Coordinates of C-alpha atoms in Angstrom, one line a residue:
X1 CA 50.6 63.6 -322.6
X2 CA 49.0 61.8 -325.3
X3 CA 45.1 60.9 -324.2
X4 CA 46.4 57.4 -325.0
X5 CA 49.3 57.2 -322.4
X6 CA 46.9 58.0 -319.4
X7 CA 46.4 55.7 -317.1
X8 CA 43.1 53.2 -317.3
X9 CA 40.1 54.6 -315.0
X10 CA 39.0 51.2 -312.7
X11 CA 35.5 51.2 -312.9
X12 CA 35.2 51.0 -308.9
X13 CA 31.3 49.8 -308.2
X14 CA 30.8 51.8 -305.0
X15 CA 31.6 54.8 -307.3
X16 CA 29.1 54.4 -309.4
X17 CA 26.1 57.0 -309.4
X18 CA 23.5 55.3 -307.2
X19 CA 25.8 53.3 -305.6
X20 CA 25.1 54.2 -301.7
X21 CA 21.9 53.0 -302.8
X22 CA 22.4 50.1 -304.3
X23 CA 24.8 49.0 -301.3
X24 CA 21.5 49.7 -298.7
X25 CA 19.3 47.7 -300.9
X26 CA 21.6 45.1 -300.8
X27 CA 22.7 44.8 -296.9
X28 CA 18.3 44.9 -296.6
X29 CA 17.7 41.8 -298.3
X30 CA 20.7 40.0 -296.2
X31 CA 19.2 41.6 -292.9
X32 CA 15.5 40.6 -294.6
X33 CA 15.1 38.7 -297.9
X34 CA 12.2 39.4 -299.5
X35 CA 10.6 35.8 -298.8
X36 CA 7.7 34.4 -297.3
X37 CA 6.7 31.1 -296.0
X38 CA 3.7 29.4 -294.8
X39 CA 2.5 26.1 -293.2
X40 CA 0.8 23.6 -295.5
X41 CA -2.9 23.3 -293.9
X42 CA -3.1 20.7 -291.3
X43 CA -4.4 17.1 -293.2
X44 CA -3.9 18.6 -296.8
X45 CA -1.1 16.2 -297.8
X46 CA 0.3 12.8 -296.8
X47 CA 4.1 12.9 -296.0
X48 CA 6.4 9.8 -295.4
X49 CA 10.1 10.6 -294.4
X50 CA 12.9 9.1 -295.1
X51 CA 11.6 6.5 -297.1
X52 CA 14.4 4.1 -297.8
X53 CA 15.0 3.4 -301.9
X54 CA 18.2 0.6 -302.3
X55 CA 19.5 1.1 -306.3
X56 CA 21.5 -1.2 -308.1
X57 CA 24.8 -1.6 -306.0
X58 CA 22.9 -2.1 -302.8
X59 CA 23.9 1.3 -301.1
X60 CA 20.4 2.9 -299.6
X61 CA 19.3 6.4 -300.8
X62 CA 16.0 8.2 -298.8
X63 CA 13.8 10.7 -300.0
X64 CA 10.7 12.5 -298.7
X65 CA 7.7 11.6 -300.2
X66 CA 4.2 13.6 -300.2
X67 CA 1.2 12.4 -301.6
X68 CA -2.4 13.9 -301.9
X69 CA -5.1 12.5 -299.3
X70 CA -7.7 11.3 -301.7
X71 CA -7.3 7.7 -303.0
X72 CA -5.8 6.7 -306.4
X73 CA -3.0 6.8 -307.8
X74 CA -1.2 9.9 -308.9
X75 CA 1.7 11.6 -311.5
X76 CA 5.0 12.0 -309.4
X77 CA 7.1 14.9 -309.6
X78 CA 10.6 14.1 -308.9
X79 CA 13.7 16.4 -307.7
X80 CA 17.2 14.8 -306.5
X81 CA 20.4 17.2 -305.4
X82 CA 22.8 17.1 -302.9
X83 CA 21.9 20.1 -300.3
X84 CA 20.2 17.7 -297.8
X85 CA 16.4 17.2 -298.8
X86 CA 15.0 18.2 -294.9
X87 CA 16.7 21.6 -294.5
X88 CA 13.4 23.2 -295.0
X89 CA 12.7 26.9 -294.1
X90 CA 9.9 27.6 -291.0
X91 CA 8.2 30.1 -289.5
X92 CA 9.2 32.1 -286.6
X93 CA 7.7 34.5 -284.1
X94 CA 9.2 37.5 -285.6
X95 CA 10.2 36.6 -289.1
X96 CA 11.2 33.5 -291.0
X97 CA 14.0 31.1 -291.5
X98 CA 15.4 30.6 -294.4
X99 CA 18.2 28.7 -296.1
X100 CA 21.7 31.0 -296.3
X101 CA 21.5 31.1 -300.1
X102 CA 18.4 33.5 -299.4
X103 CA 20.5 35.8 -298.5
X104 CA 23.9 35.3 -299.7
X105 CA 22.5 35.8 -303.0
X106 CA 20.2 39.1 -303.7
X107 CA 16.1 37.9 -304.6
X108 CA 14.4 40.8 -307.2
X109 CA 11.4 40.4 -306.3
X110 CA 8.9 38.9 -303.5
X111 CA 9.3 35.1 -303.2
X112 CA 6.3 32.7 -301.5
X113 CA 6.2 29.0 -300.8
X114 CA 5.2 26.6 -297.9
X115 CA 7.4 25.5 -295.3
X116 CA 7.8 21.6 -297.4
X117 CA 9.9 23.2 -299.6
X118 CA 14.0 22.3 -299.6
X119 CA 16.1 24.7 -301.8
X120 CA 15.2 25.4 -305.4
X121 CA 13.0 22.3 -305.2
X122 CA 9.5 22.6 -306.0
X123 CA 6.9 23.4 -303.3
X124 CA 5.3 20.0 -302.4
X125 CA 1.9 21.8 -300.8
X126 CA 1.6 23.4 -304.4
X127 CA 2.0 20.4 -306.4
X128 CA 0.4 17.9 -304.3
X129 CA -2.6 20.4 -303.8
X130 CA -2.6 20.1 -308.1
X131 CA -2.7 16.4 -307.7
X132 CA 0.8 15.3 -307.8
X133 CA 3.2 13.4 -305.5
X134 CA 6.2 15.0 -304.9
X135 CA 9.4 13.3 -304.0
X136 CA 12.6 14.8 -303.0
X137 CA 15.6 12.9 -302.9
X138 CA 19.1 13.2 -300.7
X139 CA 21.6 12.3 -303.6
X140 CA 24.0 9.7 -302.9
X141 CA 26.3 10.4 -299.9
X142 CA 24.1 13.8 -298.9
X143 CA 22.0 14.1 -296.0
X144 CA 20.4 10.9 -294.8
X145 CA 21.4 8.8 -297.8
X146 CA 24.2 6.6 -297.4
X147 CA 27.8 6.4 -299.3
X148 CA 30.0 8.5 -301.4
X149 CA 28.6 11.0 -303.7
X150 CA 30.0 11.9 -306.9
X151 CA 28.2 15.1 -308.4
X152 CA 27.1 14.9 -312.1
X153 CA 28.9 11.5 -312.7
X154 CA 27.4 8.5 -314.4
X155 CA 26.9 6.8 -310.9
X156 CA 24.6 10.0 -310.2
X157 CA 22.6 9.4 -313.2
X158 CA 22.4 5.9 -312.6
X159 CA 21.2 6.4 -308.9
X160 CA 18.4 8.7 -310.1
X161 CA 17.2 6.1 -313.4
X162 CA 17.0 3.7 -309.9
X163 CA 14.9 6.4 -308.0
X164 CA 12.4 6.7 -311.2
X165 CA 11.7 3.3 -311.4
X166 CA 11.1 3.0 -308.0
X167 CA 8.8 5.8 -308.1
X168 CA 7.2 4.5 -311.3
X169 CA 6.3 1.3 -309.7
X170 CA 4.9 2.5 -306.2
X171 CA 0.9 1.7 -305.3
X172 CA 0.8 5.6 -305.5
X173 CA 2.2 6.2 -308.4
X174 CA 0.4 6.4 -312.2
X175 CA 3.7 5.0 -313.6
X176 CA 4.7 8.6 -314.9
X177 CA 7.5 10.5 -313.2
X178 CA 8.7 13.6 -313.8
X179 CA 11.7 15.1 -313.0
X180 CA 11.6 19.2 -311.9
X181 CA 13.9 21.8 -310.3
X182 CA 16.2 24.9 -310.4
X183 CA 20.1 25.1 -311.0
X184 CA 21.6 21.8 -309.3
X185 CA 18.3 20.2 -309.4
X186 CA 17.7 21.0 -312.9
X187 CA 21.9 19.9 -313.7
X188 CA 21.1 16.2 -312.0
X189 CA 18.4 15.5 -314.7
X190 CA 20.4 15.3 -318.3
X191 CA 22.3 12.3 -317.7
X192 CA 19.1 10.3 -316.3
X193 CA 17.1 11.8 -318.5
X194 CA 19.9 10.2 -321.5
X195 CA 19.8 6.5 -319.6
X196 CA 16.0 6.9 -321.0
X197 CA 14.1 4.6 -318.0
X198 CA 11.0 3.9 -319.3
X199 CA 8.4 5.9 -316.1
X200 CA 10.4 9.2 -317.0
X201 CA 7.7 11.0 -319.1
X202 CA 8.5 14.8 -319.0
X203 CA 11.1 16.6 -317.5
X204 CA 11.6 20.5 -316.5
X205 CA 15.2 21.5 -316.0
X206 CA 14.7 25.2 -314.9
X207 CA 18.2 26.9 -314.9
X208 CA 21.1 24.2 -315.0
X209 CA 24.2 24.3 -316.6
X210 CA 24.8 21.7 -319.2
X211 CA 29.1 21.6 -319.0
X212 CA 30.5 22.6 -315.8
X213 CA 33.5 23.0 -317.1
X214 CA 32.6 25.3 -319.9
X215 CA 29.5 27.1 -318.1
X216 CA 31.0 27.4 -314.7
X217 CA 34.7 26.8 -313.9
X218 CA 36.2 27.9 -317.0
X219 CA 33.5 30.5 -318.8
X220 CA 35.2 32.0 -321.9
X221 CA 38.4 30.2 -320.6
X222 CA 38.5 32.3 -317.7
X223 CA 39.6 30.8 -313.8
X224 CA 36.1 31.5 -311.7
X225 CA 36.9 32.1 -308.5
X226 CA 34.5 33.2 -306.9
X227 CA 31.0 31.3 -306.9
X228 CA 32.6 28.1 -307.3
X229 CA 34.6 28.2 -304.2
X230 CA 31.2 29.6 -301.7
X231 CA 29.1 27.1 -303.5
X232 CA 32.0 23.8 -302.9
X233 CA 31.6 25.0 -299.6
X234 CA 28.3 25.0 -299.4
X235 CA 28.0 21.8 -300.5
X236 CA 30.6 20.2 -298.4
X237 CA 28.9 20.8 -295.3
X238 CA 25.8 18.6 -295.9
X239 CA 27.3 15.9 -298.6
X240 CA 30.1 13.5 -298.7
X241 CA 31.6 14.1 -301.9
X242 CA 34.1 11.8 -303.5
X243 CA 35.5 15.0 -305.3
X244 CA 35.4 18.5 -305.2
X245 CA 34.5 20.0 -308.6
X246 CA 36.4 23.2 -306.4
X247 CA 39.7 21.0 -305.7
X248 CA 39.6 19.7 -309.7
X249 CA 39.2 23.6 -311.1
X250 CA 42.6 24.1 -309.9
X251 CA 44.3 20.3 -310.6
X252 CA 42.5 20.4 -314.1
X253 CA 42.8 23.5 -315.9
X254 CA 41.9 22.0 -319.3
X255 CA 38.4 20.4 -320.2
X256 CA 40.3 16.9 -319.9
X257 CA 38.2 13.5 -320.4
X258 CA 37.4 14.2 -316.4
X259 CA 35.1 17.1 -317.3
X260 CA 33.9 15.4 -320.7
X261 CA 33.0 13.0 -317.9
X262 CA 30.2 14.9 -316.1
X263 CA 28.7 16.0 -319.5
X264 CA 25.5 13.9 -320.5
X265 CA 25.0 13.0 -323.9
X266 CA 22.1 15.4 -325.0
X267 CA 21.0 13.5 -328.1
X268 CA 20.0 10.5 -326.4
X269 CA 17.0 12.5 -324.3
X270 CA 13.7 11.6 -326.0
X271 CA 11.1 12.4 -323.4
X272 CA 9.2 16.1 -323.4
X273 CA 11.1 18.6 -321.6
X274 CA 10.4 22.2 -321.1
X275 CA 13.7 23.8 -320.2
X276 CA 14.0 27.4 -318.4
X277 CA 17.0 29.3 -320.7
X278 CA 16.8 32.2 -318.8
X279 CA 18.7 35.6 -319.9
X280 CA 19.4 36.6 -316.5
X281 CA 21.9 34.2 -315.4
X282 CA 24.9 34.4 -317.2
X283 CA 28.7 32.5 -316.5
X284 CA 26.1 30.0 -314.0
X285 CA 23.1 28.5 -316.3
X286 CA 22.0 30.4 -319.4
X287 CA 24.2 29.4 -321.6
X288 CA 24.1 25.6 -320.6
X289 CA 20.7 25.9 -320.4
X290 CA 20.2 27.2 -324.2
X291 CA 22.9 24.2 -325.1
X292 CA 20.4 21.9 -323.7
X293 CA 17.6 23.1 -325.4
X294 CA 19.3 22.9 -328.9
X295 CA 20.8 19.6 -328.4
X296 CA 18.7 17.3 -326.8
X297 CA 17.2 14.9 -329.0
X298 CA 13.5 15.1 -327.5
X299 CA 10.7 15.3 -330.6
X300 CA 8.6 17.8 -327.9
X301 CA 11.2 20.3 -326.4
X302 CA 10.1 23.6 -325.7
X303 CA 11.9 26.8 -323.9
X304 CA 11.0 29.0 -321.7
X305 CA 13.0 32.7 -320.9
X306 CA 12.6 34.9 -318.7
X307 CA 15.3 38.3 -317.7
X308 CA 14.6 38.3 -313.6
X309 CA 15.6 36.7 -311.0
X310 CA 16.0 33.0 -310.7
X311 CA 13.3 32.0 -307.6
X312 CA 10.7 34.3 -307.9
X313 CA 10.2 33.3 -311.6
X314 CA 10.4 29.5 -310.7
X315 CA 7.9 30.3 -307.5
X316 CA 5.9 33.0 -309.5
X317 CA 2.4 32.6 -310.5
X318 CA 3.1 32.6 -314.7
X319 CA 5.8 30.3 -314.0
X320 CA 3.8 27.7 -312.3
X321 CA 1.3 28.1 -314.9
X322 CA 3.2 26.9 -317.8
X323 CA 5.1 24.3 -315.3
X324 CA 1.4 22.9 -314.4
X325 CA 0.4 23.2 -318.1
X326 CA 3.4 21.0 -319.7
X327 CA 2.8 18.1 -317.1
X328 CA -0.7 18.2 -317.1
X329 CA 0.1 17.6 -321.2
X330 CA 2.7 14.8 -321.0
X331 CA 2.5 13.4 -317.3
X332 CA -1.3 13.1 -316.9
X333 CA -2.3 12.9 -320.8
X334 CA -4.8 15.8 -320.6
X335 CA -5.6 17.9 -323.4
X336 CA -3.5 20.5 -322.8
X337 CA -2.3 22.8 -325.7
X338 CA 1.8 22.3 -325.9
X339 CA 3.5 25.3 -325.1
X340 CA 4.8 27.3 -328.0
X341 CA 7.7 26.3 -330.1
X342 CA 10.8 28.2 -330.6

C-alpha cells in the first residue's frame, strides 16, 4: 500500500509524550489555582456601594466606587462589564475563593490581588493606594443595575459615555477618567471610547477583541463551539441579556449588518490608549486587539505584548508598571516619559 493511501494518524492529546503530566498539572490548578488574595488594610480606602448613576433614557445603572482617604480630588479609573461588579473573591480559613473562571481556565503563573477586585477588573486597593478612584460598573441589565442589556451594542457604548461624565463631574473626581480592564472589560471600551465624551482622557484595553464575529464566533470562518457556548453561559447567569451572541452564532452564520453592528468605528478614538496585543491569546483577543491598535485614530497609541498568560501579566508587577506609567502621563499630566512606539 502506497504511504499515501494509509489512513491519517489523529493527533490524540493524552498521547502525546508528557501528557500524564500535563493532565496532573492541569486537574492541580482546578483543585488549587495558583491565586492569592488579600484584604485591603482596614481605613486605607473609602468605598460607596451601589451608588446609583441614571443615563440618558432614565433606566438606573450602579457601580462601586472607591476613593483614597486623603482630601482632594482625584483621576478615576473606570471599568464597566457584565459579570456582576460584587462577585468579588475572599479569604477562607483553609484557602481562598475564587471566581469559576480561576479555574475553568488554566493560570501560568502565580496571580495576587486584594479581595476588592471583580473579574479581570483592576484591583481597587492597588490603584486607589496610587492615588486613583476606581469605579466598577454593573452594565446595563447585569447585577444590580436595572433593564435589558445588550452586549457591545451602541446602547452599551452610550450607557458608559453616560457613566464618564458622571464620573467626570463628581466632587472626587479631577475631571479625567480612564477606562481599564481585561477581555470583556477591555471589548466595552472601543465604542465609548469612539462617542469621544469629553472626561475620557486615556484608555487601556488589555486583551479585547475588536469584531466578535471575526475574532470569536467565526475565526478563519470556522463555527467556534466551544468557548462561546461556556462563556454565553457564564454570562447568562448574572445579566439579563436582550440577545445571546451564543443563540445569534447559530441564526447568523454570515457577518450580516447585526455583527457590523457590535463593531465600533476605530477611527473616530482620539484619546491616548495603551492597548495589550498579546501573542498568547489567539481565536479570543490577539488578533482584535492588534486590529485595534492599527486602526484607531488616537495621535498617542502605544502597544504592549506579552506571550503568557492573560491575569498574571495584567496583575504582574512590569505590567502594573507601564499601566501606572501611561496614566500617570495622560490622566494626571505628570512628566512621565510615553511608552515606546511601535
Amino acid at each position: 500500500m502506497r504511504a499515501s493511501d494509509e489512513a491519517p494518524t489523529l493527533d490524540r492529546p493524552w498521547r502525546r509524550t508528557g501528557g500524564g503530566r500535563y493532565a496532573w498539572a492541569r486537574m492541580r490548578g482546578i483543585l488549587r489555582p495558583p491565586v492569592t488574595v488579600f484584604d485591603p488594610v482596614s481605613g486605607s480606602l473609602i468605598v460607596e456601594h451601589d451608588v446609583a448613576v441614571q443615563v440618558r433614557d432614565g433606566t438606573t445603572l450602579r457601580v462601586n466606587v472607591y476613593r483614597p482617604t486623603g482630601d482632594g480630588p482625584a483621576p478615576v479609573l473606570m471599568s464597566a462589564h457584565p459579570y456582576h461588579k460584587d462577585n468579588l473573591p475572599r479569604r477562607g480559613r483553609w484557602r481562598s475563593h475564587l471566581p469559576f473562571q480561576y479555574r475553568l481556565m488554566r493560570s501560568t503563573s502565580p496571580i495576587c490581588h486584594s479581595t476588592l477586585t471583580s473579574w479581570e477588573a483592576p484591583d481597587p486597593a492597588w490603584w486607589v493606594a496610587h492615588g486613583y478612584v476606581v469605579i466598577n460598573c454593573d452594565l446595563r441589565g447585569a447585577g444590580t443595575s436595572d433593564g435589558v442589556g445588550e452586549l457591545l451594542s451602541d446602547l452599551e457604548g452610550e450607557d458608559i459615555y453616560d457613566l464618564i461624565e458622571w464620573a467626570g463631574t463628581q466632587p472626587w473626581s479631577t475631571g479625567s477618567v480612564g477606562l481599564f480592564g481585561v477581555s470583556y472589560l477591555a471589548m466595552s471600551q472601543y465604542k465609548p471610547a469612539a462617542l469621544n465624551p469629553p472626561s475620557l482622557k486615556a484608555f487601556c484595553p488589555w486583551e479585547g477583541q475588536s469584531d466578535v464575529y471575526r475574532d470569536m464566533m467565526r475565526p478563519g470562518g470556522l463555527f467556534e463551539d466551544g468557548f462561546v457556548r461556556v462563556w454565553a453561559a457564564g454570562t447568562r447567569r448574572v445579566a439579563r441579556l436582550k440577545t445571546s451572541l451564543s443563540q445569534q452564532d447559530k441564526a447568523r452564520p454570515l457577518r450580516d449588518l447585526w455583527w457590523q453592528s457590535l463593531v465600533a468605528d476605530l477611527p473616530l478614538i482620539t484619546a491616548p490608549m495603551l492597548v495589550c496585543a498579546s501573542f498568547s491569546d489567539n481565536n479570543v483577543h490577539s488578533r482584535g486587539s492588534f486590529r485595534v491598535f492599527e486602526q484607531a485614530g488616537s495621535p498617542e497609541k502605544f502597544v504592549y505584548t506579552h506571550r503568557s498568560g492573560k491575569w498574571s501579566t495584567f496583575y504582574g508587577e512590569p505590567a502594573k508598571v507601564a499601566q501606572l506609567a501611561f496614566f500617570q502621563r495622560y490622566l494626571r499630566g505628570a512628566d512621565v516619559p510615553a511608552p515606546p512606539r511601535v
